[in-house]
XYZ file of N, CA and C in Angstrom:
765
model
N -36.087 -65.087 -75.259
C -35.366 -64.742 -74.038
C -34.098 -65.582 -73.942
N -33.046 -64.698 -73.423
C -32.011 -65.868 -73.087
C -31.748 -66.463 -71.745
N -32.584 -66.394 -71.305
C -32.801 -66.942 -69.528
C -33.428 -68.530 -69.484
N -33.248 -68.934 -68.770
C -34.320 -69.961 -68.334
C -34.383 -70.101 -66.600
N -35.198 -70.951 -66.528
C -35.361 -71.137 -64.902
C -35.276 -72.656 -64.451
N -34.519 -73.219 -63.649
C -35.163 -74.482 -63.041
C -34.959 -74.156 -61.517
N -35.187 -75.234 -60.762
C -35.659 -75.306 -59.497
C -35.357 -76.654 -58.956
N -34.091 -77.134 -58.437
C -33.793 -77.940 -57.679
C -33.757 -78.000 -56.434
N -34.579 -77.193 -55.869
C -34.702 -76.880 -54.722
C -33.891 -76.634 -53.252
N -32.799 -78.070 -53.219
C -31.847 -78.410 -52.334
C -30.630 -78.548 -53.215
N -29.890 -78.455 -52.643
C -28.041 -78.082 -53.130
C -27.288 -79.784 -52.910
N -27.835 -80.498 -52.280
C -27.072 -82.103 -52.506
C -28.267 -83.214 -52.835
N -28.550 -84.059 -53.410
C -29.247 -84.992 -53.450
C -29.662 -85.569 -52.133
N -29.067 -85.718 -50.788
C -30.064 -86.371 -50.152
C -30.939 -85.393 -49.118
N -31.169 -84.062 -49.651
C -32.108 -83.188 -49.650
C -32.588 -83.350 -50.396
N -32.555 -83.101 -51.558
C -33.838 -83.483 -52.933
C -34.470 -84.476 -52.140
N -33.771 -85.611 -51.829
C -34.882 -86.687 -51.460
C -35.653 -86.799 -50.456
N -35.417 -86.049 -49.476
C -35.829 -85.719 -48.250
C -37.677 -84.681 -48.799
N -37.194 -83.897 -49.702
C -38.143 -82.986 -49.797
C -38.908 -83.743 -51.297
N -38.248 -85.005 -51.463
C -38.722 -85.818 -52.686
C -38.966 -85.367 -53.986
N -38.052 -84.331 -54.348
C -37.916 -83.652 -55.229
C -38.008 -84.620 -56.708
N -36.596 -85.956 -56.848
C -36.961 -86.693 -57.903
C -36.076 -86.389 -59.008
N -35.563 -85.574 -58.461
C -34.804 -84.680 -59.515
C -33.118 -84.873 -59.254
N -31.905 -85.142 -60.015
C -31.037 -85.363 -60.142
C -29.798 -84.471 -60.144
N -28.813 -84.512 -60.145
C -27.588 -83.595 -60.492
C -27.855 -83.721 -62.240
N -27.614 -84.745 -62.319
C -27.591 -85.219 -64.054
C -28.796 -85.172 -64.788
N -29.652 -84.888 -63.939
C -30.935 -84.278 -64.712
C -30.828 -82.833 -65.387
N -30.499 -81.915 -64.009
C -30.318 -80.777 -63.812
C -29.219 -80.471 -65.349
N -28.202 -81.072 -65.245
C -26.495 -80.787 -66.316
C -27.524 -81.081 -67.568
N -28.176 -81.704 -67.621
C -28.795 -82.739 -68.691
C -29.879 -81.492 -69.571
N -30.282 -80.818 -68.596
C -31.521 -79.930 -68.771
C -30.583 -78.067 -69.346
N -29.636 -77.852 -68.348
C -28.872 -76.830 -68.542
C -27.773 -77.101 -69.922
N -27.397 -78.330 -70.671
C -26.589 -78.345 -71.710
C -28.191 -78.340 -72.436
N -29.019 -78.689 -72.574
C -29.731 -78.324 -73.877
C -29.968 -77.213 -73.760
N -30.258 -76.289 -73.173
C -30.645 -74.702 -72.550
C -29.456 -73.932 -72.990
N -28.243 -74.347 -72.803
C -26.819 -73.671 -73.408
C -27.062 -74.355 -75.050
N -26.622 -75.687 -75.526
C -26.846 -75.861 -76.534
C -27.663 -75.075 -77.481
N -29.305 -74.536 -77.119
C -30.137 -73.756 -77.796
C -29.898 -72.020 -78.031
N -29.087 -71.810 -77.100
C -28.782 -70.129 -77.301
C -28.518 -69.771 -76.173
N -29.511 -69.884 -75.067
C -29.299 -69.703 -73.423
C -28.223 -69.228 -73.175
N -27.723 -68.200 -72.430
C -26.741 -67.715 -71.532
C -26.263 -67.784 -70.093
N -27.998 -67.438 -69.878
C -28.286 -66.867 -68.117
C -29.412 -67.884 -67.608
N -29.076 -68.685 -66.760
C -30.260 -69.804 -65.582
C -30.178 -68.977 -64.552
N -31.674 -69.589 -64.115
C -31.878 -69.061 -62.824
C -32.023 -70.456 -62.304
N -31.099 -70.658 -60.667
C -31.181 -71.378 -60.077
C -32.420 -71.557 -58.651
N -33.650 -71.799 -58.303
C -34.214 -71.693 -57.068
C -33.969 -72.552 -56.087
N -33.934 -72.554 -55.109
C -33.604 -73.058 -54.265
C -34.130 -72.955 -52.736
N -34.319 -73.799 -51.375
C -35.075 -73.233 -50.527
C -33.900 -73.236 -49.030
N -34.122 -72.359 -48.318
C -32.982 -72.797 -47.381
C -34.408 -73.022 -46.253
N -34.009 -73.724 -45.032
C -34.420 -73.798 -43.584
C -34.977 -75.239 -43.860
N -35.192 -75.986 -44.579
C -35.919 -76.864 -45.191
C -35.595 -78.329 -44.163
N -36.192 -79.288 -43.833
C -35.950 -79.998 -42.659
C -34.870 -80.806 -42.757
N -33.900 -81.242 -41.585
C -32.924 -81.672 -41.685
C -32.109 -81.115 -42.256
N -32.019 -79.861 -42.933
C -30.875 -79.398 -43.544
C -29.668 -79.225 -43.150
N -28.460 -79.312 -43.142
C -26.812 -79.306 -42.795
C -26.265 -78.584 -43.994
N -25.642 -77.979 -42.791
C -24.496 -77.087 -43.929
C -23.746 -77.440 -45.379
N -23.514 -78.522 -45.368
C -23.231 -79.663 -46.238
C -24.579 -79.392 -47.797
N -25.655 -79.358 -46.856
C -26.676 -78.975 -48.257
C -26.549 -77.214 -48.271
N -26.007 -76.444 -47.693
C -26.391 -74.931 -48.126
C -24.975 -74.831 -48.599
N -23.661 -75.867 -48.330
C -22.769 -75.245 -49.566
C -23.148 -76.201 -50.699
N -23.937 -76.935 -50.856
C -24.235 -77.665 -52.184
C -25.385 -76.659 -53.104
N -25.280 -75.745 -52.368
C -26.218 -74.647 -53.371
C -24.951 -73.854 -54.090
N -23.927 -73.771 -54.062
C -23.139 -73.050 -54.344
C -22.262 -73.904 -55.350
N -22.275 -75.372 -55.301
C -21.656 -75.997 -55.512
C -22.454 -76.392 -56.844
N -23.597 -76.914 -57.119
C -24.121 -76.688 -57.875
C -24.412 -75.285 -58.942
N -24.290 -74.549 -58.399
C -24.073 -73.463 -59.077
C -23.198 -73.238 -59.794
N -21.926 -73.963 -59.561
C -20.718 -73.591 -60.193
C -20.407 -74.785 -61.551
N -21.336 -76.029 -60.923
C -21.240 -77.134 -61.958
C -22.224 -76.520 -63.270
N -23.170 -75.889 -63.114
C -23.531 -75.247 -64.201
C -23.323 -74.271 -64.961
N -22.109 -73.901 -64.466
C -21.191 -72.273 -65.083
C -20.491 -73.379 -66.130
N -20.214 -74.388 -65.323
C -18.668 -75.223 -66.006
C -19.679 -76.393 -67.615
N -21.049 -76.225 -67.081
C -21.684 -77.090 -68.157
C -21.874 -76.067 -69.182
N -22.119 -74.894 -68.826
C -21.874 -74.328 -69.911
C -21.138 -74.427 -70.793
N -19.756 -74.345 -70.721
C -18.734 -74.467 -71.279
C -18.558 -75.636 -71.715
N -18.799 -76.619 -71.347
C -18.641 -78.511 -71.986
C -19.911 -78.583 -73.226
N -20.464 -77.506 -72.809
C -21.934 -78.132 -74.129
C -21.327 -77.401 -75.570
N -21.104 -78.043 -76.723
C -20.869 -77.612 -77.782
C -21.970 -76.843 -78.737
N -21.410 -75.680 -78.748
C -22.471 -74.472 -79.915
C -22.882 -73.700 -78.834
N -22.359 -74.201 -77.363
C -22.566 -72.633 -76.788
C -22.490 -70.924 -77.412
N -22.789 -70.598 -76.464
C -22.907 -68.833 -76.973
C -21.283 -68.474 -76.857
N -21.416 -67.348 -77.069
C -19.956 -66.999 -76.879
C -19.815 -65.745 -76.106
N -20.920 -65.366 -75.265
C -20.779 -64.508 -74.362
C -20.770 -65.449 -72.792
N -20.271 -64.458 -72.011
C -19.891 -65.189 -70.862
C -21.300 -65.871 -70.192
N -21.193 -66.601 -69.434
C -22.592 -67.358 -69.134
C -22.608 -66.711 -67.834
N -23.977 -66.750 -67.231
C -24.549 -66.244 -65.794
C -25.121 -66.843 -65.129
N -25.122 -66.947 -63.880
C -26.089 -68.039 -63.277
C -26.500 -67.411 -61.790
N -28.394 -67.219 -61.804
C -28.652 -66.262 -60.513
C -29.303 -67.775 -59.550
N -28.252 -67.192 -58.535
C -29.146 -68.501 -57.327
C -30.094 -67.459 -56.470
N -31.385 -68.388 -56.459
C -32.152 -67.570 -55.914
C -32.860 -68.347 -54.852
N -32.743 -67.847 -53.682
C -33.204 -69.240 -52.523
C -34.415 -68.026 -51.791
N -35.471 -68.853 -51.026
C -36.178 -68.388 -50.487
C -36.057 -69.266 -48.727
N -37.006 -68.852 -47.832
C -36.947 -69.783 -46.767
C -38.197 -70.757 -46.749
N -37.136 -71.763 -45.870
C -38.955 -72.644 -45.862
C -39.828 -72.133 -45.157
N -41.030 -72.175 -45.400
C -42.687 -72.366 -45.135
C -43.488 -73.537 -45.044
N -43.722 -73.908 -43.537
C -44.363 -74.854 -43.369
C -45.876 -74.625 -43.393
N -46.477 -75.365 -44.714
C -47.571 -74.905 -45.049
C -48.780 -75.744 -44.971
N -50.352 -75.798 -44.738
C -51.053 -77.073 -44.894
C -51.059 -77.835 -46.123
N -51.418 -79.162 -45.394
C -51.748 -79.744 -46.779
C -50.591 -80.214 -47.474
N -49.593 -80.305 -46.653
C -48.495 -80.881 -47.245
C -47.173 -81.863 -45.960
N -46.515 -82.749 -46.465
C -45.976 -83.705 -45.632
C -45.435 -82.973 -44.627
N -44.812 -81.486 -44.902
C -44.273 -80.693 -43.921
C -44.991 -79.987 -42.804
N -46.248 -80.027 -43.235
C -47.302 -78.994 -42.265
C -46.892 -79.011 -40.643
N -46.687 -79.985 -40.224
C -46.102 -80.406 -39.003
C -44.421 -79.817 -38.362
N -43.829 -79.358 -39.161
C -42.256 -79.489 -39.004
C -42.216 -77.586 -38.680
N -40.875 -77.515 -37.978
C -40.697 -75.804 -37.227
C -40.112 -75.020 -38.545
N -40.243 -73.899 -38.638
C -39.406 -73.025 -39.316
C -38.161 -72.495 -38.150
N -37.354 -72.341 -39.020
C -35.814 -71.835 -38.472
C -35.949 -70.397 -37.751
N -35.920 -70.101 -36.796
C -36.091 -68.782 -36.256
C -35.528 -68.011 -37.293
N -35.994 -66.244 -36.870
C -35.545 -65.507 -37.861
C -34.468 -65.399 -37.652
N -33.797 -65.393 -36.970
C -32.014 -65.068 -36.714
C -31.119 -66.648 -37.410
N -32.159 -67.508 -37.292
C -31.157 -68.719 -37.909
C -31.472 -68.719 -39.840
N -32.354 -67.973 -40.034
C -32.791 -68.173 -41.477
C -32.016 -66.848 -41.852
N -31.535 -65.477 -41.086
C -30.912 -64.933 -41.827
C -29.434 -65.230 -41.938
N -28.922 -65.956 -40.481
C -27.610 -66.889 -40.650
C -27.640 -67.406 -41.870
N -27.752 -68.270 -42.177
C -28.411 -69.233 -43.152
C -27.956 -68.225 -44.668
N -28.458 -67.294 -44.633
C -29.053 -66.722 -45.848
C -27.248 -66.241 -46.260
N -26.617 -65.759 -45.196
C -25.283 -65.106 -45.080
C -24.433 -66.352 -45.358
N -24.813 -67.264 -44.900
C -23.990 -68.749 -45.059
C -24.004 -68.633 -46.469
N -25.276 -68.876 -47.355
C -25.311 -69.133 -48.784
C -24.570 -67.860 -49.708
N -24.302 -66.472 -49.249
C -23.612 -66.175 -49.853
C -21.961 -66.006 -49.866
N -21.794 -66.358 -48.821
C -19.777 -66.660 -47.990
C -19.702 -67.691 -48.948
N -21.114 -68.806 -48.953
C -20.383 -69.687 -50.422
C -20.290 -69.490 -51.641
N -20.928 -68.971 -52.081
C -20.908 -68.234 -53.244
C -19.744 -67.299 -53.694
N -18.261 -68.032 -53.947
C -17.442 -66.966 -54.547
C -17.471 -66.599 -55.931
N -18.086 -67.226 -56.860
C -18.030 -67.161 -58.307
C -18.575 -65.928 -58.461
N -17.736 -64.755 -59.441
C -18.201 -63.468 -60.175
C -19.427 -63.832 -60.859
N -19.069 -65.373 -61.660
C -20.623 -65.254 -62.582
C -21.888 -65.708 -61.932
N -21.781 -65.612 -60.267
C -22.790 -66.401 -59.967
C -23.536 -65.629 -59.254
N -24.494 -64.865 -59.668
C -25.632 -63.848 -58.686
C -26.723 -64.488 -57.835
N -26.149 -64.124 -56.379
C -26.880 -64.490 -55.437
C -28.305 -63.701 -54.925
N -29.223 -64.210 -54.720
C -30.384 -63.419 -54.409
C -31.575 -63.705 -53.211
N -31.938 -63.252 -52.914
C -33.096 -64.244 -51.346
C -33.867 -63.702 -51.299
N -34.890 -63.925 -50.377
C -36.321 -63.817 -49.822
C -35.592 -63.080 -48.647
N -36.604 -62.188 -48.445
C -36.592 -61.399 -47.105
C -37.224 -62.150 -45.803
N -36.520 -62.835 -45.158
C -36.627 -63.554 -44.107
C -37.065 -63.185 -43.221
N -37.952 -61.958 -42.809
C -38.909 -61.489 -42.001
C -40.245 -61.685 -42.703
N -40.466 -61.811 -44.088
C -41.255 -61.612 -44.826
C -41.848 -63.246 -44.820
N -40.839 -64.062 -44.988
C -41.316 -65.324 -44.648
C -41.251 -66.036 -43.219
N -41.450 -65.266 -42.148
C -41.590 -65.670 -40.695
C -43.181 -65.502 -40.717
N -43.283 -64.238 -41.257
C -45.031 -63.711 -40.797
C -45.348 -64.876 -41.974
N -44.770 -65.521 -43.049
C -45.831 -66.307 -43.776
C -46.030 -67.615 -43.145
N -45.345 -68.417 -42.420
C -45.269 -69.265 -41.208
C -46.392 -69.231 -40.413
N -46.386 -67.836 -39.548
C -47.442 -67.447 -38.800
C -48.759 -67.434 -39.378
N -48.978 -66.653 -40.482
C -50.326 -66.848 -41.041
C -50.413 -68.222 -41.689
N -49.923 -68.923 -42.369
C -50.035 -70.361 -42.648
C -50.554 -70.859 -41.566
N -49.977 -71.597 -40.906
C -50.321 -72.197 -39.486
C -51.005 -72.008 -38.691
N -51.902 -70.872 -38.735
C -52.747 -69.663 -37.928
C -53.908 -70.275 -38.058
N -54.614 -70.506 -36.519
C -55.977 -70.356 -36.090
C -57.105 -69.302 -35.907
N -57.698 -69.736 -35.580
C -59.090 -68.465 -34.838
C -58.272 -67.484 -34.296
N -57.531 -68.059 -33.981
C -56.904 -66.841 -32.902
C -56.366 -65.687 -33.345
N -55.598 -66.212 -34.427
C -55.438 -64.964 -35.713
C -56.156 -64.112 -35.961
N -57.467 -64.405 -36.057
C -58.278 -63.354 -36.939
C -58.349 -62.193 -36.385
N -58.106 -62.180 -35.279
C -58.259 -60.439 -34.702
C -57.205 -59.625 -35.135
N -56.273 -60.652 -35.097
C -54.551 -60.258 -35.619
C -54.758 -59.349 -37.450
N -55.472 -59.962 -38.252
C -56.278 -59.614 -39.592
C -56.651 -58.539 -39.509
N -58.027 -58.336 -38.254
C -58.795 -57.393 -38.731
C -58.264 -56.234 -38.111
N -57.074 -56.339 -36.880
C -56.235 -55.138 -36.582
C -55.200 -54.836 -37.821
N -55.060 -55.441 -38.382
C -54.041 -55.012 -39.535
C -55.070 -54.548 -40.379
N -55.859 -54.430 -40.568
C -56.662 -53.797 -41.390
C -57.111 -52.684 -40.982
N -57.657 -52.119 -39.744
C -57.539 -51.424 -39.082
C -56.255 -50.154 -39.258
N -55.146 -50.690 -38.607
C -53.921 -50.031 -38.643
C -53.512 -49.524 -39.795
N -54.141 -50.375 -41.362
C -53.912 -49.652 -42.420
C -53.486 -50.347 -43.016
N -52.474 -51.742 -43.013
C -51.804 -52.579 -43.505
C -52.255 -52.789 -44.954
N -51.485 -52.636 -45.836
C -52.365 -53.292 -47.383
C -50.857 -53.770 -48.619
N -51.078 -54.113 -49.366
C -50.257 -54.875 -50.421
C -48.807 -55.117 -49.249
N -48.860 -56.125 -48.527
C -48.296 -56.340 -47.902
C -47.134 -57.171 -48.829
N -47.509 -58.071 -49.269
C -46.801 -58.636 -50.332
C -45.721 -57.794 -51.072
N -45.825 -56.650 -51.245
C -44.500 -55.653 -51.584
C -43.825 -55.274 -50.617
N -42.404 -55.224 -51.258
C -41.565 -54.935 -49.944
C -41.780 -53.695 -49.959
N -42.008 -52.697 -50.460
C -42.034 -51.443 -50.048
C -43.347 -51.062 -49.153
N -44.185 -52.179 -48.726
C -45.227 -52.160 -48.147
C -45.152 -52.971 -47.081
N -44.635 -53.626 -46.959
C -44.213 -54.889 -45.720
C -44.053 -53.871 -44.452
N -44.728 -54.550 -43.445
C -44.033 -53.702 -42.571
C -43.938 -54.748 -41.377
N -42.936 -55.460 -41.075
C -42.959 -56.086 -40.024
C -42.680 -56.163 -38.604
N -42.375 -54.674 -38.204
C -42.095 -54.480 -37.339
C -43.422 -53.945 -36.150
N -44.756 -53.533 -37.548
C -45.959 -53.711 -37.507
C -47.043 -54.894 -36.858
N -46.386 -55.612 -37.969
C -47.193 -57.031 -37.183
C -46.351 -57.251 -36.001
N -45.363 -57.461 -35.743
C -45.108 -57.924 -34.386
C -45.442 -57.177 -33.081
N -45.674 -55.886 -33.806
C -46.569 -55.425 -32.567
C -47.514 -55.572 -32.286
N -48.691 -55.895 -33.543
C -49.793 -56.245 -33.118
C -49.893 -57.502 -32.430
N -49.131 -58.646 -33.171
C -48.603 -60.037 -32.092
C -49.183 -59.675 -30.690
N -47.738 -58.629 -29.823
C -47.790 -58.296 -28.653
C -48.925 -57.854 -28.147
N -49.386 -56.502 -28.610
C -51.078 -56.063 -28.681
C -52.035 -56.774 -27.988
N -51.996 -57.904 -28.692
C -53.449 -58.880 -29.245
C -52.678 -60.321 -28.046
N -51.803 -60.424 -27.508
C -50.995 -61.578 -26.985
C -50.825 -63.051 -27.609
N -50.332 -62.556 -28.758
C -50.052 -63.742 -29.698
C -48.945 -63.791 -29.828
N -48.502 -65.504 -29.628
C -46.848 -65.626 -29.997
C -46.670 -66.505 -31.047
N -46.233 -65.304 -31.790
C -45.574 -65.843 -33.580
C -44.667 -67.478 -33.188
N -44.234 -67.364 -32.463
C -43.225 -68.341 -32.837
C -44.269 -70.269 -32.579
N -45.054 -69.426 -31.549
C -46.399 -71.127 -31.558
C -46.354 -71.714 -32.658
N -46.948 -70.832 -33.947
C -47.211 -70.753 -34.928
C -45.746 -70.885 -35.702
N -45.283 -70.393 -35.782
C -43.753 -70.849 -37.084
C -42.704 -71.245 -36.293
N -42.703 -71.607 -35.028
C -41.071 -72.188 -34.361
C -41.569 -73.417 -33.799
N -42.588 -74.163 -33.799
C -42.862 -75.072 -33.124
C -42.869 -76.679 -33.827
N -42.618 -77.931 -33.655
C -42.996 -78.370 -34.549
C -44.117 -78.604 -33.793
N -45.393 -79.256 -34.620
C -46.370 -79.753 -34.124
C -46.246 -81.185 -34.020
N -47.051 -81.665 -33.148
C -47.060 -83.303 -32.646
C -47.717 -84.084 -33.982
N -47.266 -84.986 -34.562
C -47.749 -85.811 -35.831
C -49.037 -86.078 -35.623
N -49.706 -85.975 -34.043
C -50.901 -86.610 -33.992
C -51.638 -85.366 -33.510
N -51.289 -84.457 -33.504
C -52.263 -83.253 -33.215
C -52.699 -82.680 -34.054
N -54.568 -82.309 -33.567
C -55.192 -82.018 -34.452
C -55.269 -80.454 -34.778
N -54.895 -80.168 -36.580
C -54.571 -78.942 -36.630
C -56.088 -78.408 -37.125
N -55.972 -76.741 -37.119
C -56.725 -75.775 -37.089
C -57.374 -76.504 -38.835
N -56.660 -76.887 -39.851
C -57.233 -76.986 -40.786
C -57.980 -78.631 -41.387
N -58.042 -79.358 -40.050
C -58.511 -80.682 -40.335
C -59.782 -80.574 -40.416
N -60.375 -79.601 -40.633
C -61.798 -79.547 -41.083
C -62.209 -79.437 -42.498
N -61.231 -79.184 -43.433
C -61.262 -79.163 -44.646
C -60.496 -80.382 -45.291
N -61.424 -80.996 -46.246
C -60.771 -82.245 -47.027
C -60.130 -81.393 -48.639
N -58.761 -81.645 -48.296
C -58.063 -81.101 -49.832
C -58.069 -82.292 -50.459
N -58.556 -83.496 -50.733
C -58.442 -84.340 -51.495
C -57.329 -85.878 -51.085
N -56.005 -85.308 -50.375
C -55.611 -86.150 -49.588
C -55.836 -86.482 -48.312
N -55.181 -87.891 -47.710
C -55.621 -87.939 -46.285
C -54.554 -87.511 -45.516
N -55.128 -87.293 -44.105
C -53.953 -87.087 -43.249
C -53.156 -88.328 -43.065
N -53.350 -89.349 -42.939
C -52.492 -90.429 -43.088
C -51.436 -90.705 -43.854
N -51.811 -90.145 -45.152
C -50.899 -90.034 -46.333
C -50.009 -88.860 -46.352
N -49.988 -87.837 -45.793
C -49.210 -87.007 -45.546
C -48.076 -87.373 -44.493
N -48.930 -88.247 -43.219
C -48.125 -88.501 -42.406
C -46.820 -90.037 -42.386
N -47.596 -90.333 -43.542
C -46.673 -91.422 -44.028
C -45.223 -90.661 -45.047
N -45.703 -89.902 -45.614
C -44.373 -89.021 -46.299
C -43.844 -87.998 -45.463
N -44.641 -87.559 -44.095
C -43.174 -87.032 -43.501
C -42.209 -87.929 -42.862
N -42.658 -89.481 -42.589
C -41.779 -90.104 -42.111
C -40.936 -90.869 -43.156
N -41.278 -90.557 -44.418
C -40.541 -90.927 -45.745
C -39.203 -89.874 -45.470
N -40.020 -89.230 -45.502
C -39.035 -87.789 -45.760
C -37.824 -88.026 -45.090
N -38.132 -87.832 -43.989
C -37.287 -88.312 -42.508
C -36.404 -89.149 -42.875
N -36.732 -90.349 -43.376
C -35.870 -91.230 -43.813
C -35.043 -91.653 -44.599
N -35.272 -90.326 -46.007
C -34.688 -89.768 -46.936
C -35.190 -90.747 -47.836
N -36.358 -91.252 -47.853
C -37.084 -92.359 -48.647
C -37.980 -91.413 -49.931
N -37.591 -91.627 -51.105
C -38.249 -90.765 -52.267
C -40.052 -91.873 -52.117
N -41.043 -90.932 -52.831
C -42.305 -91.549 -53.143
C -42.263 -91.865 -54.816
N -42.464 -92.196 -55.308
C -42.539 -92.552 -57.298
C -43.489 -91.798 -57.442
N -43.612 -91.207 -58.941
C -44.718 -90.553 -59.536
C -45.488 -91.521 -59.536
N -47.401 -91.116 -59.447
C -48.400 -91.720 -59.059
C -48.153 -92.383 -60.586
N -48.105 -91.536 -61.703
C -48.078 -92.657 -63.117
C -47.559 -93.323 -63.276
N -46.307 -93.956 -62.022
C -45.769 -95.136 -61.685
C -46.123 -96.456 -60.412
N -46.577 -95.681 -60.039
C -47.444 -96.401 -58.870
C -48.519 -95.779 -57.696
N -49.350 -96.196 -57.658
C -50.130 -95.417 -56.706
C -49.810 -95.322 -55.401
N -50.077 -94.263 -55.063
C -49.029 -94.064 -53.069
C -50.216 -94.298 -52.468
N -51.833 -93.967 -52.537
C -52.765 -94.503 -51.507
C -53.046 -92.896 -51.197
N -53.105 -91.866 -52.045
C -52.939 -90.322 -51.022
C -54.714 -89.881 -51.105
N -55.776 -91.001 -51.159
C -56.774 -90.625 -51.237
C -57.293 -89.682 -52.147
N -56.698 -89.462 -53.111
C -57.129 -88.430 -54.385
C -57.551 -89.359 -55.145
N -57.749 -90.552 -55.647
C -59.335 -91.374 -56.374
C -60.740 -91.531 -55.448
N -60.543 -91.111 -54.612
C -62.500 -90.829 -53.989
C -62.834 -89.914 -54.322
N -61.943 -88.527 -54.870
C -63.035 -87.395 -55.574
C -63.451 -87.145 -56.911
N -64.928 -87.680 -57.166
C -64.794 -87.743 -58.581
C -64.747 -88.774 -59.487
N -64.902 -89.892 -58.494
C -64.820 -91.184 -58.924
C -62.987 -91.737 -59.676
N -63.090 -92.445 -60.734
C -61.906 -93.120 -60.978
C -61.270 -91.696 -61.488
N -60.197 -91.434 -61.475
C -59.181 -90.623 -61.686
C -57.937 -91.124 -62.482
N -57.508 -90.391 -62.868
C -56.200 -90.441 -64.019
C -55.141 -90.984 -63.455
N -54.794 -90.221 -61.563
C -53.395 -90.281 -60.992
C -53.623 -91.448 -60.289
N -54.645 -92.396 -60.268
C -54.880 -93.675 -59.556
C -55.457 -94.921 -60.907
N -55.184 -95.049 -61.806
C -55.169 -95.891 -62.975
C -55.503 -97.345 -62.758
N -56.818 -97.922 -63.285
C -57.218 -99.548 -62.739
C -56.137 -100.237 -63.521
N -55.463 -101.386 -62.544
C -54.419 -102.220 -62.827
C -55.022 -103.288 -63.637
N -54.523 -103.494 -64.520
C -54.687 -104.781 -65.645
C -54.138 -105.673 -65.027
C-alpha cells in the first residue's frame, strides 16, 4: 500500500499534552520522512476536535501540521515522484468511562459542527483532504456512553421503533433518537453537555476496570495542567493495574 496512518491527535503540542499523547512534532516529521523515504505517497492524519481546553490556536494547528508534512515530504531524499497527499481526518470528542476524561462536557452539537467548519476554512492546501465524523453521530455516542438506568427504556424503544446498524450512516437516524429522548423525558445534553462533579458518583462505579478512580482523577488534574504522565515502563503512576493478577509487567519490582 502506499498509504500509511498516524494519529496525533491534537494540532499543537500543548494539546498532545493535555490529552498526554507523548508524542512530538519531530516524532511525527521523524515517522512521515521514513514513510516518504520507503515509497509512501499518501498519510492519513487523525485527529480529535472538542477535546478539553481546546482553542482555536489548536484547531488551526491541525492544518498547520498538515502542511508541515506535505513540505516533509519533499525534504526526505528518494521520495516518490508523484505528488504527495495528505487526508486529515478528525472526529469529535467522546467523553467516555474509564478514562481521565469521563468527567469533562462534550461541545454542543452546534459548537462541534462550528468547530468542524473551522478545521476546514483552515485547511487551504489542494493536497490536503479534509474529512470528519458526523457530529450528530457522536452526540448520541456521549449520551449512550455516559448513560444510566435511565437509558434503558431509551434502548428498548429503539428497538421497538426498528432502529438497527445504527453505526452506518445510511442507517443513523438521529432525528429518531431525539425523539425518543423527548418521548421517554430524557435530556441528552445531562448526559453529553454536562461536566460531571470530580467527586460524583457515576452510573459505572460499580465495575472495577482494573484502574482506580483516584488515578484517573489524578490525570484529569494532570491534564488540566498540561502535565504529561511517563510510560509505566518508565515509571509506575500508581493506576492500580498490579492488584489484578498479582505482579504484572506494567508495574516492574524495583531493584
Amino acid at each position: 500500500a502506499s498509504s500509511i496512518t498516524f494519529a496525533p491527535e491534537a494540532g499543537t503540542q500543548r494539546l498532545r499534552d493535555v490529552i498526554n499523547k507523548n508524542v512530538t512534532e519531530e516524532d511525527l516529521m521523524r515517522s512521515a520522512s521514513i514513510a516518504f523515504g520507503s515509497g509512501k505517497e499518501q498519510v492519513k492524519l487523525y485527529f480529535m476536535n472538542g477535546l478539553p481546553t481546546e482553542t482555536d490556536e489548536d484547531i488551526e494547528g491541525i492544518a498547520k501540521l498538515a502542511k508541515a508534512t506535505i513540505e516533509q515530504f519533499y525534504a526526505t531524499p528518494g521520495h516518490s515522484r508523484r505528488a504527495p497527499g495528505v487526508t486529515v481526518s478528525v472526529s469529535c470528542f467522546v467523553p467516555k468511562p474509564f478514562t481521565p476524561f469521563q468527567w469533562e462536557a462534550q461541545d454542543t452539537l452546534e459548537v462541534m459542527q462550528e468547530k468542524q467548519r473551522y478545521v476546514g476554512e483552515c485547511n487551504r492546501d489542494k493536497r490536503v483532504r479534509y474529512t470528519h465524523h458526523d457530529a450528530k453521530v457522536c452526540r448520541i455516542e456521549a449520551v449512550l456512553a455516559r448513560g444510566d438506568r435511565r437509558l434503558a427504556p431509551a434502548l428498548e424503544e429503539a428497538c421497538r421503533r426498528g432502529f438497527k446498524f445504527e453505526a452506518w450512516s445510511e442507517f443513523f437516524n438521529y432525528e429518531g433518537w431525539m425523539q425518543i429522548f423527548a418521548d421517554l423525558g430524557i435530556d441528552p445534553a445531562f448526559y453529553a453537555n454536562r461536566r460531571y462533579d470530580i467527586n460524583e458518583v457515576l452510573p459505572w462505579d460499580v465495575i472495577d476496570c482494573g484502574v482506580t478512580k483516584k488515578f484517573l482523577q489524578r490525570e484529569n488534574a494532570r491534564a488540566h495542567e498540561g502535565s504529561t504522565t511517563p510510560n509505566c515502563r518508565e515509571n509506575c503512576s500508581g493506576c492500580g493495574a498490579n492488584k489484578m493478577g498479582g505482579e504484572r509487567a506494567c508495574c516492574p519490582k524495583k531493584n
